[in-house]
GROMACS .gro file of C-alpha atoms in nm:
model
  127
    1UNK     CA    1   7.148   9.479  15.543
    2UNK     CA    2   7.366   9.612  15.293
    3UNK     CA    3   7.753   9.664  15.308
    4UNK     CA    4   7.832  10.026  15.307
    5UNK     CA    5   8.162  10.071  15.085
    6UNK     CA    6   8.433  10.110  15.290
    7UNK     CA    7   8.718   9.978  15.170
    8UNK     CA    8   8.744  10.174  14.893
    9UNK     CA    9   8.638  10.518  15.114
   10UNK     CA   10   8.874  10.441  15.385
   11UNK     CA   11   9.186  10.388  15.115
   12UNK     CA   12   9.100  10.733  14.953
   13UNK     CA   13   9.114  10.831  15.328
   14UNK     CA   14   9.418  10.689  15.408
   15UNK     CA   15   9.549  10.779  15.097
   16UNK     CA   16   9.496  11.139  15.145
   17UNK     CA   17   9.626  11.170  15.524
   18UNK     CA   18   9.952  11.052  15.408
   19UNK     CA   19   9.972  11.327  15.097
   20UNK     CA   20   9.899  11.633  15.355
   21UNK     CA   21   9.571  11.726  15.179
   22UNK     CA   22   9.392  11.977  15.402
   23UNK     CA   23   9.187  11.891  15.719
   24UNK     CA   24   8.849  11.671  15.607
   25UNK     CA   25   8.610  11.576  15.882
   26UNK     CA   26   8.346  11.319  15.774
   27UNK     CA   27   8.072  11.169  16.018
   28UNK     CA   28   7.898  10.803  15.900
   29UNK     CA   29   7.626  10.809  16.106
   30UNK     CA   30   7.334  10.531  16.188
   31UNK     CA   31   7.541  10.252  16.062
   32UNK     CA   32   7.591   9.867  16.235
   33UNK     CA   33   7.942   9.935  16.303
   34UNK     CA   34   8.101   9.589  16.348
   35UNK     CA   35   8.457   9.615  16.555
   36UNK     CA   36   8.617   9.260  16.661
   37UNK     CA   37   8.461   9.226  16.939
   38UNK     CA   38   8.113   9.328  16.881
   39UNK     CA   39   7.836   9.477  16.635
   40UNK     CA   40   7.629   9.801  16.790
   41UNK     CA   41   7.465  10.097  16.624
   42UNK     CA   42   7.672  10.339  16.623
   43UNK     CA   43   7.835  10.656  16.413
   44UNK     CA   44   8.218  10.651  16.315
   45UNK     CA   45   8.429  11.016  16.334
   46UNK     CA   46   8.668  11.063  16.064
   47UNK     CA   47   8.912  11.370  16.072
   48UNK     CA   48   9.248  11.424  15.857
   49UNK     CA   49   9.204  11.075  15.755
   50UNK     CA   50   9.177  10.851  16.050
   51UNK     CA   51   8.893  10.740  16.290
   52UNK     CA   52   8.880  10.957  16.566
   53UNK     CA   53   8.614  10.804  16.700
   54UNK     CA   54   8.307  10.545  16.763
   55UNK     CA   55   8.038  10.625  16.973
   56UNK     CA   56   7.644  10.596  16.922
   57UNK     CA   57   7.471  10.976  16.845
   58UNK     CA   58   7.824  11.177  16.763
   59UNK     CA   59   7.714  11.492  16.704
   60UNK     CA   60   7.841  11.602  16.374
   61UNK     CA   61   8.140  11.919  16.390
   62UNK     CA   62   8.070  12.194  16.204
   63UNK     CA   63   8.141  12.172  15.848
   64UNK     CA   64   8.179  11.770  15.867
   65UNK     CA   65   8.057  11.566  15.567
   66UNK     CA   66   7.775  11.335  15.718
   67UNK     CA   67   7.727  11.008  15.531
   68UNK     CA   68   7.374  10.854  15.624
   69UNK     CA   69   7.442  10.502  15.676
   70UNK     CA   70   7.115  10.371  15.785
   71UNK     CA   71   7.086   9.946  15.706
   72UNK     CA   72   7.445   9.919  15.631
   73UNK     CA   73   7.724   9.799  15.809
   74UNK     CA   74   8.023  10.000  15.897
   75UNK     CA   75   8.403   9.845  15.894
   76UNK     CA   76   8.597  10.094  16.052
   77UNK     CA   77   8.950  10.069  15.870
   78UNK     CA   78   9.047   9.887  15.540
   79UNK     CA   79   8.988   9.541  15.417
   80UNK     CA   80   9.208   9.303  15.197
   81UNK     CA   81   8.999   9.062  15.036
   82UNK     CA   82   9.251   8.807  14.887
   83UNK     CA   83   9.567   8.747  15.128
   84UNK     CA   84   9.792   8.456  15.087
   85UNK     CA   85   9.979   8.444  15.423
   86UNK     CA   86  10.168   8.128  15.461
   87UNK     CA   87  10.036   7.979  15.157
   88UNK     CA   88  10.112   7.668  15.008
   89UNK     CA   89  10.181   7.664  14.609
   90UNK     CA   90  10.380   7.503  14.412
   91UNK     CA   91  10.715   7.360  14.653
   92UNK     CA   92  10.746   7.703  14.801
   93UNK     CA   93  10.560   7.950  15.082
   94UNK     CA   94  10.471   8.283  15.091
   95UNK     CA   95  10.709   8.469  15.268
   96UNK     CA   96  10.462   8.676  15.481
   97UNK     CA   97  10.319   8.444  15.771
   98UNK     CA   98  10.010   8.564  15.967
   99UNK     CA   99  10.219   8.760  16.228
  100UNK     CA  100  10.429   8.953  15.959
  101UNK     CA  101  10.132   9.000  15.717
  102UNK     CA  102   9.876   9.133  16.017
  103UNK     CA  103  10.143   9.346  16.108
  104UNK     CA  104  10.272   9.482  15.777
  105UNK     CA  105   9.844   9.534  15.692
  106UNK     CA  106   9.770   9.731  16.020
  107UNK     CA  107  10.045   9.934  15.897
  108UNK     CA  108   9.920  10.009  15.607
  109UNK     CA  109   9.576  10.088  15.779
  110UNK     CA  110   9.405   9.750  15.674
  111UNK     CA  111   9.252   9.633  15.997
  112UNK     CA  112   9.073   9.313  15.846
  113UNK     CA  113   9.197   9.022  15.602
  114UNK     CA  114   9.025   8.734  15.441
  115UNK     CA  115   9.319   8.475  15.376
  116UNK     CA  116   9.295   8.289  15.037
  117UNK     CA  117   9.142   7.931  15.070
  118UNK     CA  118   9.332   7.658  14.899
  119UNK     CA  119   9.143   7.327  14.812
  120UNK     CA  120   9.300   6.989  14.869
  121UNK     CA  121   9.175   6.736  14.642
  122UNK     CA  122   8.856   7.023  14.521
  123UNK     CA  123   8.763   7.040  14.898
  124UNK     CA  124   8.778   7.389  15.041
  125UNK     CA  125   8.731   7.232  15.442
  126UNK     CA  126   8.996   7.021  15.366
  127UNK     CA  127   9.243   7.301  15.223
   0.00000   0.00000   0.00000
C-alpha cells in the first residue's frame, strides 16, 4: 500500500480555513483510513477545511472534489515528522515536553508526531 499525501493536503487545508477562502468540500474515498485506535476502509469528508466526517460509502455532496484513494492509506489530520519534545542536547532541554508539544500540535491541526530519536553511544534503542 502506498501513503496517500496528506500532510501536505491537509496543511493547504488548514491553511485555507483559517484565511476565509470560500466553502471547499472534498471527499477521499476508498482509502485505509488509519485513526488511533484502528485501521478500516473507509472515506474521509472534508468541508471549509476540516474533517467533517469518517464513515465507510459517504456519498459524495454535490459539487465535492472526490479524491480516489484506492491502496493508500488515509491520516486524517496533519503529521510532524521531526519533533524534539523533551530532548536532550547539549546541557539543556527543549522547552516543549510531550504534554505542551501534543497540545500546542493539535492546535495547530497536527494530530500525529514522530519524536526525534537520539542515539546514546550510536545505539538508537538505547537513546
Amino acid at each position: 500500500m502506498k501513503l496517500l499525501p496528506c500532510v501536505a493536503f491537509f496543511a493547504f487545508l488548514t491553511f485555507r480555513s483559517t484565511c476565509r477562502v470560500a466553502a471547499t468540500v472534498i471527499l477521499i474515498k476508498g482509502g485505509k483510513v488509519v485513526n488511533h485506535d484502528l485501521q478500516q476502509k473507509a472515506d474521509v469528508l472534508i468541508k471549509d477545511g476540516l474533517i467533517a466526517e469518517v464513515a465507510p460509502d459517504i456519498k459524495a455532496p454535490a459539487g465535492a472534489k472526490v479524491i480516489d484513494a484506492s491502496g493508500s492509506y488515509v491520516m486524517p489530520g496533519g503529521i510532524d515528522p521531526h519533533t524534539h519534545l523533551a530532548m536532550p542536547f547539549m546541557g539543556q532541554v527543549a522547552c516543549d515536553d510531550f504534554y505542551s508539544g501534543q497540545a500546542a500540535a493539535l492546535a495547530g491541526g497536527t494530530t500525529m508526531h514522530i519524536d526525534f530519536a537520539l542515539p546514546v553511544n550510536h545505539d538508537l534503542m538505547a537513546g
